[in-house]
Amino acid sequence: DSGVTQTPKHLITATGQRVTLRCSPRSGDLSVYWYQQSLDQGLQFLIQYYNGEERAKGNILERFSAQQFPDLHSELNLSSLELGDSALYFCASSVGYSGNQPQHFGDGTRLSIL
Amino acid sequence: SQELEQSPQSLIVQEGKNLTINCTSSKTLYGLYWYKQKYGEGLIFLMMLQKGGEEKSHEKITAKLDEKKQQSSLHITASQPSHAGIYLCGADTGSNYKLTFGKGTLLTVNP
């Protein structure tokens, strides 16, 4: 158990809909990262938050947005969903934001778009 | 081309055999992370390497970092069925600590 909690584990919805994925980081971790994993693209970095502020952005679509709340949990919002958004979405956390700490991953949310 | 190349893509070994997985970066490495993933599950952190020439071991798994070659290798000694899974390397190439991942190596260990 990594200590990172993601909910829900599975989500099935239709095209055009909007969903929210939730992540609770490990106790004491201030950084949260979101990744998308698909068969063709592999694991892709989406966005990072540190102590409530956005720190880095990756290949995140404009239809996607995220935030980190004062209690440090984070939410990833996906809107106007398309079939291609079907993937595993991972949240990871680390103590800080520098490159000398490992990121610990949650079990992911599997999103299926019908 | 991929920023981070892993080889081989898949590997089937007999229990008890040794094996090596490689990870090569096209950019300067500031940190290299190895993770293991069971299909459809989360990533389990194995090891972090930061300095050239650094080598770390945990149980029967050893990872090395060759900073000059921008390469890392993961070696498993006397493999067991419990070692089966997807091994992913993640690299910090200096871009605000976002990790870039390889496509993974699928390891099957036959009893």
Tab-separated table of C-alpha atoms in Angstrom:
chain	number	residue	atom	x	y	z
A	1	ASP	CA	0.000	0.000	0.000
A	2	SER	CA	1.577	3.261	-1.198
A	3	GLY	CA	-0.588	5.453	1.020
A	4	VAL	CA	-2.016	7.316	-1.991
A	5	THR	CA	-5.777	6.859	-2.292
A	6	GLN	CA	-7.679	7.291	-5.531
A	7	THR	CA	-11.427	7.153	-6.021
A	8	PRO	CA	-13.333	5.811	-7.775
A	9	LYS	CA	-11.468	2.707	-8.950
A	10	HIS	CA	-13.626	2.369	-12.038
A	11	LEU	CA	-15.743	4.842	-13.930
A	12	ILE	CA	-17.916	4.157	-16.952
A	13	THR	CA	-19.569	7.027	-18.722
A	14	ALA	CA	-20.590	8.268	-22.149
A	15	THR	CA	-19.071	10.673	-24.633
A	16	GLY	CA	-19.704	14.316	-23.894
A	17	GLN	CA	-20.001	13.774	-20.158
A	18	ARG	CA	-17.912	15.229	-17.333
A	19	VAL	CA	-16.236	13.289	-14.509
A	20	THR	CA	-14.167	14.083	-11.442
A	21	LEU	CA	-11.359	11.881	-10.184
A	22	ARG	CA	-10.171	12.262	-6.633
A	23	CYS	CA	-6.794	11.726	-5.011
A	24	SER	CA	-5.619	11.828	-1.399
A	25	PRO	CA	-1.824	11.986	-1.139
A	26	ARG	CA	0.311	10.180	1.402
A	27	SER	CA	0.357	11.784	4.816
A	28	GLY	CA	2.970	14.538	4.809
A	29	ASP	CA	3.283	14.783	1.017
A	30	LEU	CA	2.715	18.243	-0.405
A	31	SER	CA	3.077	17.474	-4.116
A	32	VAL	CA	0.463	15.742	-6.212
A	33	TYR	CA	0.959	14.597	-9.795
A	34	TRP	CA	-1.556	13.322	-12.317
A	35	TYR	CA	-0.667	10.856	-15.079
A	36	GLN	CA	-2.617	9.200	-17.859
A	37	GLN	CA	-1.743	5.670	-18.975
A	38	SER	CA	-2.979	4.228	-22.249
A	39	LEU	CA	-1.778	1.323	-24.354
A	40	ASP	CA	-0.574	3.457	-27.238
A	41	GLN	CA	0.893	6.444	-25.365
A	42	GLY	CA	2.167	4.768	-22.236
A	43	LEU	CA	2.352	6.763	-19.003
A	44	GLN	CA	2.076	10.498	-19.665
A	45	PHE	CA	2.493	13.305	-17.168
A	46	LEU	CA	-0.494	15.650	-17.021
A	47	ILE	CA	-0.038	18.165	-14.230
A	48	GLN	CA	1.622	18.768	-10.859
A	49	TYR	CA	0.492	20.705	-7.802
A	50	TYR	CA	2.550	21.658	-4.781
A	51	ASN	CA	0.850	22.862	-1.624
A	52	GLY	CA	-2.174	24.090	-3.543
A	53	GLU	CA	-0.388	25.738	-6.449
A	54	GLU	CA	0.185	24.491	-9.950
A	55	ARG	CA	3.898	23.735	-10.476
A	56	ALA	CA	4.210	22.027	-13.821
A	57	LYS	CA	2.056	21.163	-16.791
A	58	GLY	CA	2.499	18.353	-19.240
A	59	ASN	CA	0.342	16.952	-21.997
A	60	ILE	CA	-2.924	18.001	-20.446
A	61	LEU	CA	-5.827	18.805	-22.742
A	62	GLU	CA	-7.772	22.046	-22.327
A	63	ARG	CA	-10.861	19.940	-21.559
A	64	PHE	CA	-9.059	18.676	-18.464
A	65	SER	CA	-8.432	20.685	-15.318
A	66	ALA	CA	-7.188	19.966	-11.836
A	67	GLN	CA	-6.844	21.579	-8.464
A	68	GLN	CA	-5.355	20.877	-5.082
A	69	PHE	CA	-7.348	21.840	-2.031
A	70	PRO	CA	-6.164	23.222	1.349
A	71	ASP	CA	-6.320	19.725	2.852
A	72	LEU	CA	-3.960	18.692	-0.009
A	73	HIS	CA	-6.322	16.317	-1.732
A	74	SER	CA	-6.567	16.834	-5.455
A	75	GLU	CA	-9.228	16.461	-8.105
A	76	LEU	CA	-8.862	15.968	-11.833
A	77	ASN	CA	-11.839	17.104	-13.862
A	78	LEU	CA	-12.364	15.707	-17.342
A	79	SER	CA	-15.077	17.268	-19.494
A	80	SER	CA	-16.586	16.792	-22.964
A	81	LEU	CA	-15.278	13.264	-22.802
A	82	GLU	CA	-14.236	11.486	-25.985
A	83	LEU	CA	-13.651	7.809	-26.684
A	84	GLY	CA	-9.917	8.467	-26.730
A	85	ASP	CA	-9.997	9.607	-23.106
A	86	SER	CA	-10.495	6.025	-22.001
A	87	ALA	CA	-7.401	5.233	-19.941
A	88	LEU	CA	-5.995	4.599	-16.494
A	89	TYR	CA	-5.512	7.826	-14.578
A	90	PHE	CA	-2.921	7.791	-11.829
A	91	CYS	CA	-2.236	10.168	-9.030
A	92	ALA	CA	1.174	10.220	-7.381
A	93	SER	CA	2.516	12.199	-4.443
A	94	SER	CA	5.877	13.190	-3.033
A	95	VAL	CA	7.086	15.216	-0.081
A	96	GLY	CA	8.369	18.164	-2.105
A	97	TYR	CA	8.762	19.115	-5.724
A	98	SER	CA	12.488	18.744	-6.263
A	99	GLY	CA	14.025	15.852	-8.065
A	100	ASN	CA	15.441	13.926	-5.150
A	101	GLN	CA	12.309	12.281	-3.849
A	102	PRO	CA	10.412	9.376	-5.350
A	103	GLN	CA	6.811	9.714	-6.387
A	104	HIS	CA	4.438	7.200	-4.868
A	105	PHE	CA	1.506	6.123	-6.998
A	106	GLY	CA	-2.078	5.297	-6.192
A	107	ASP	CA	-3.886	2.306	-7.704
A	108	GLY	CA	-5.441	4.455	-10.405
A	109	THR	CA	-8.915	5.142	-11.747
A	110	ARG	CA	-9.898	3.191	-14.843
A	111	LEU	CA	-12.056	5.419	-17.037
A	112	SER	CA	-14.096	3.813	-19.788
A	113	ILE	CA	-15.973	5.955	-22.269
A	114	LEU	CA	-18.812	4.243	-24.135
B	1	SER	CA	11.645	8.853	-31.267
B	2	GLN	CA	10.926	8.187	-27.606
B	3	GLU	CA	12.674	10.292	-24.989
B	4	LEU	CA	13.128	7.179	-22.875
B	5	GLU	CA	13.683	3.805	-24.518
B	6	GLN	CA	13.348	0.554	-22.635
B	7	SER	CA	14.622	-2.777	-23.846
B	8	PRO	CA	13.554	-5.406	-24.262
B	9	GLN	CA	9.835	-4.714	-24.657
B	10	SER	CA	9.075	-8.142	-23.231
B	11	LEU	CA	11.025	-10.931	-21.658
B	12	ILE	CA	10.190	-14.525	-20.793
B	13	VAL	CA	12.583	-16.342	-18.485
B	14	GLN	CA	12.664	-19.587	-16.582
B	15	GLU	CA	12.493	-19.337	-12.808
B	16	GLY	CA	15.972	-19.070	-11.334
B	17	LYS	CA	17.498	-17.284	-14.319
B	18	ASN	CA	19.103	-13.866	-14.204
B	19	LEU	CA	17.892	-11.041	-16.406
B	20	THR	CA	18.625	-7.417	-17.266
B	21	ILE	CA	16.334	-4.607	-18.412
B	22	ASN	CA	17.779	-1.449	-19.906
B	23	CYS	CA	16.590	2.130	-19.999
B	24	THR	CA	18.239	4.742	-22.231
B	25	SER	CA	17.487	8.449	-22.240
B	26	SER	CA	17.934	10.873	-25.118
B	27	LYS	CA	18.310	13.702	-22.584
B	28	THR	CA	20.523	14.376	-19.594
B	29	LEU	CA	19.414	12.425	-16.569
B	30	TYR	CA	18.973	14.186	-13.246
B	31	GLY	CA	17.328	11.206	-11.646
B	32	LEU	CA	16.201	7.750	-12.695
B	33	TYR	CA	13.389	5.841	-11.041
B	34	TRP	CA	12.390	2.212	-11.413
B	35	TYR	CA	8.849	1.070	-10.812
B	36	LYS	CA	7.033	-2.234	-11.092
B	37	GLN	CA	3.415	-2.502	-12.200
B	38	LYS	CA	1.052	-5.434	-12.209
B	39	TYR	CA	-1.230	-5.203	-15.241
B	40	GLY	CA	-3.955	-2.611	-14.624
B	41	GLU	CA	-2.710	-1.783	-11.146
B	42	GLY	CA	-0.664	0.962	-9.555
B	43	LEU	CA	3.073	1.501	-9.826
B	44	ILE	CA	5.235	0.241	-6.991
B	45	PHE	CA	8.382	2.252	-6.356
B	46	LEU	CA	11.514	0.098	-6.481
B	47	MET	CA	14.578	2.336	-6.572
B	48	MET	CA	15.830	5.830	-7.213
B	49	LEU	CA	19.242	6.595	-8.733
B	50	GLN	CA	20.698	10.067	-8.859
B	51	LYS	CA	24.432	10.030	-9.197
B	52	GLY	CA	26.558	8.700	-11.997
B	53	GLY	CA	27.860	5.276	-11.172
B	54	GLU	CA	25.320	4.840	-8.429
B	55	GLU	CA	24.181	1.302	-7.771
B	56	LYS	CA	21.396	0.209	-5.461
B	57	SER	CA	20.097	-3.175	-4.466
B	58	HIS	CA	16.938	-4.417	-2.854
B	59	GLU	CA	16.590	-8.119	-2.254
B	60	LYS	CA	17.437	-9.691	-5.626
B	61	ILE	CA	17.055	-6.547	-7.711
B	62	THR	CA	20.001	-4.289	-8.531
B	63	ALA	CA	19.862	-1.057	-10.489
B	64	LYS	CA	22.768	0.953	-11.862
B	65	LEU	CA	23.054	4.380	-13.422
B	66	ASP	CA	25.602	5.246	-16.098
B	67	GLU	CA	25.330	9.012	-16.278
B	68	LYS	CA	27.698	9.390	-19.231
B	69	LYS	CA	25.762	6.962	-21.361
B	70	GLN	CA	22.458	8.305	-20.015
B	71	GLN	CA	21.515	4.734	-19.265
B	72	SER	CA	20.253	2.630	-16.408
B	73	SER	CA	19.988	-1.108	-16.049
B	74	LEU	CA	17.865	-3.226	-13.746
B	75	HIS	CA	19.201	-6.671	-12.979
B	76	ILE	CA	17.239	-9.450	-11.311
B	77	THR	CA	19.163	-12.372	-9.907
B	78	ALA	CA	17.607	-15.839	-9.596
B	79	SER	CA	14.208	-14.675	-10.845
B	80	GLN	CA	10.995	-15.883	-9.197
B	81	PRO	CA	7.366	-15.857	-10.382
B	82	SER	CA	6.789	-12.984	-7.931
B	83	HIS	CA	9.095	-10.836	-10.083
B	84	ALA	CA	6.667	-11.006	-12.996
B	85	GLY	CA	5.077	-7.738	-14.064
B	86	ILE	CA	5.785	-4.606	-16.045
B	87	TYR	CA	8.953	-2.727	-15.187
B	88	LEU	CA	8.930	0.976	-15.929
B	89	CYS	CA	11.759	3.434	-15.787
B	90	GLY	CA	10.973	7.075	-15.150
B	91	ALA	CA	13.439	9.866	-15.766
B	92	ASP	CA	13.784	13.342	-14.394
B	93	THR	CA	15.327	15.274	-17.291
B	94	GLY	CA	15.268	18.600	-15.519
B	95	SER	CA	11.790	19.723	-16.534
B	96	ASN	CA	10.306	20.802	-13.192
B	97	TYR	CA	10.497	17.287	-11.867
B	98	LYS	CA	7.891	15.871	-14.211
B	99	LEU	CA	8.814	12.279	-14.844
B	100	THR	CA	9.029	10.905	-18.347
B	101	PHE	CA	8.375	7.180	-18.524
B	102	GLY	CA	9.475	4.470	-20.869
B	103	LYS	CA	6.900	2.166	-22.436
B	104	GLY	CA	7.796	-0.597	-19.990
B	105	THR	CA	9.210	-4.119	-20.106
B	106	LEU	CA	6.794	-6.993	-19.581
B	107	LEU	CA	8.517	-9.732	-17.599
B	108	THR	CA	7.126	-13.260	-17.439
B	109	VAL	CA	8.789	-15.795	-15.166
B	110	ASN	CA	7.850	-19.390	-15.844
B	111	PRO	CA	7.987	-21.798	-12.899
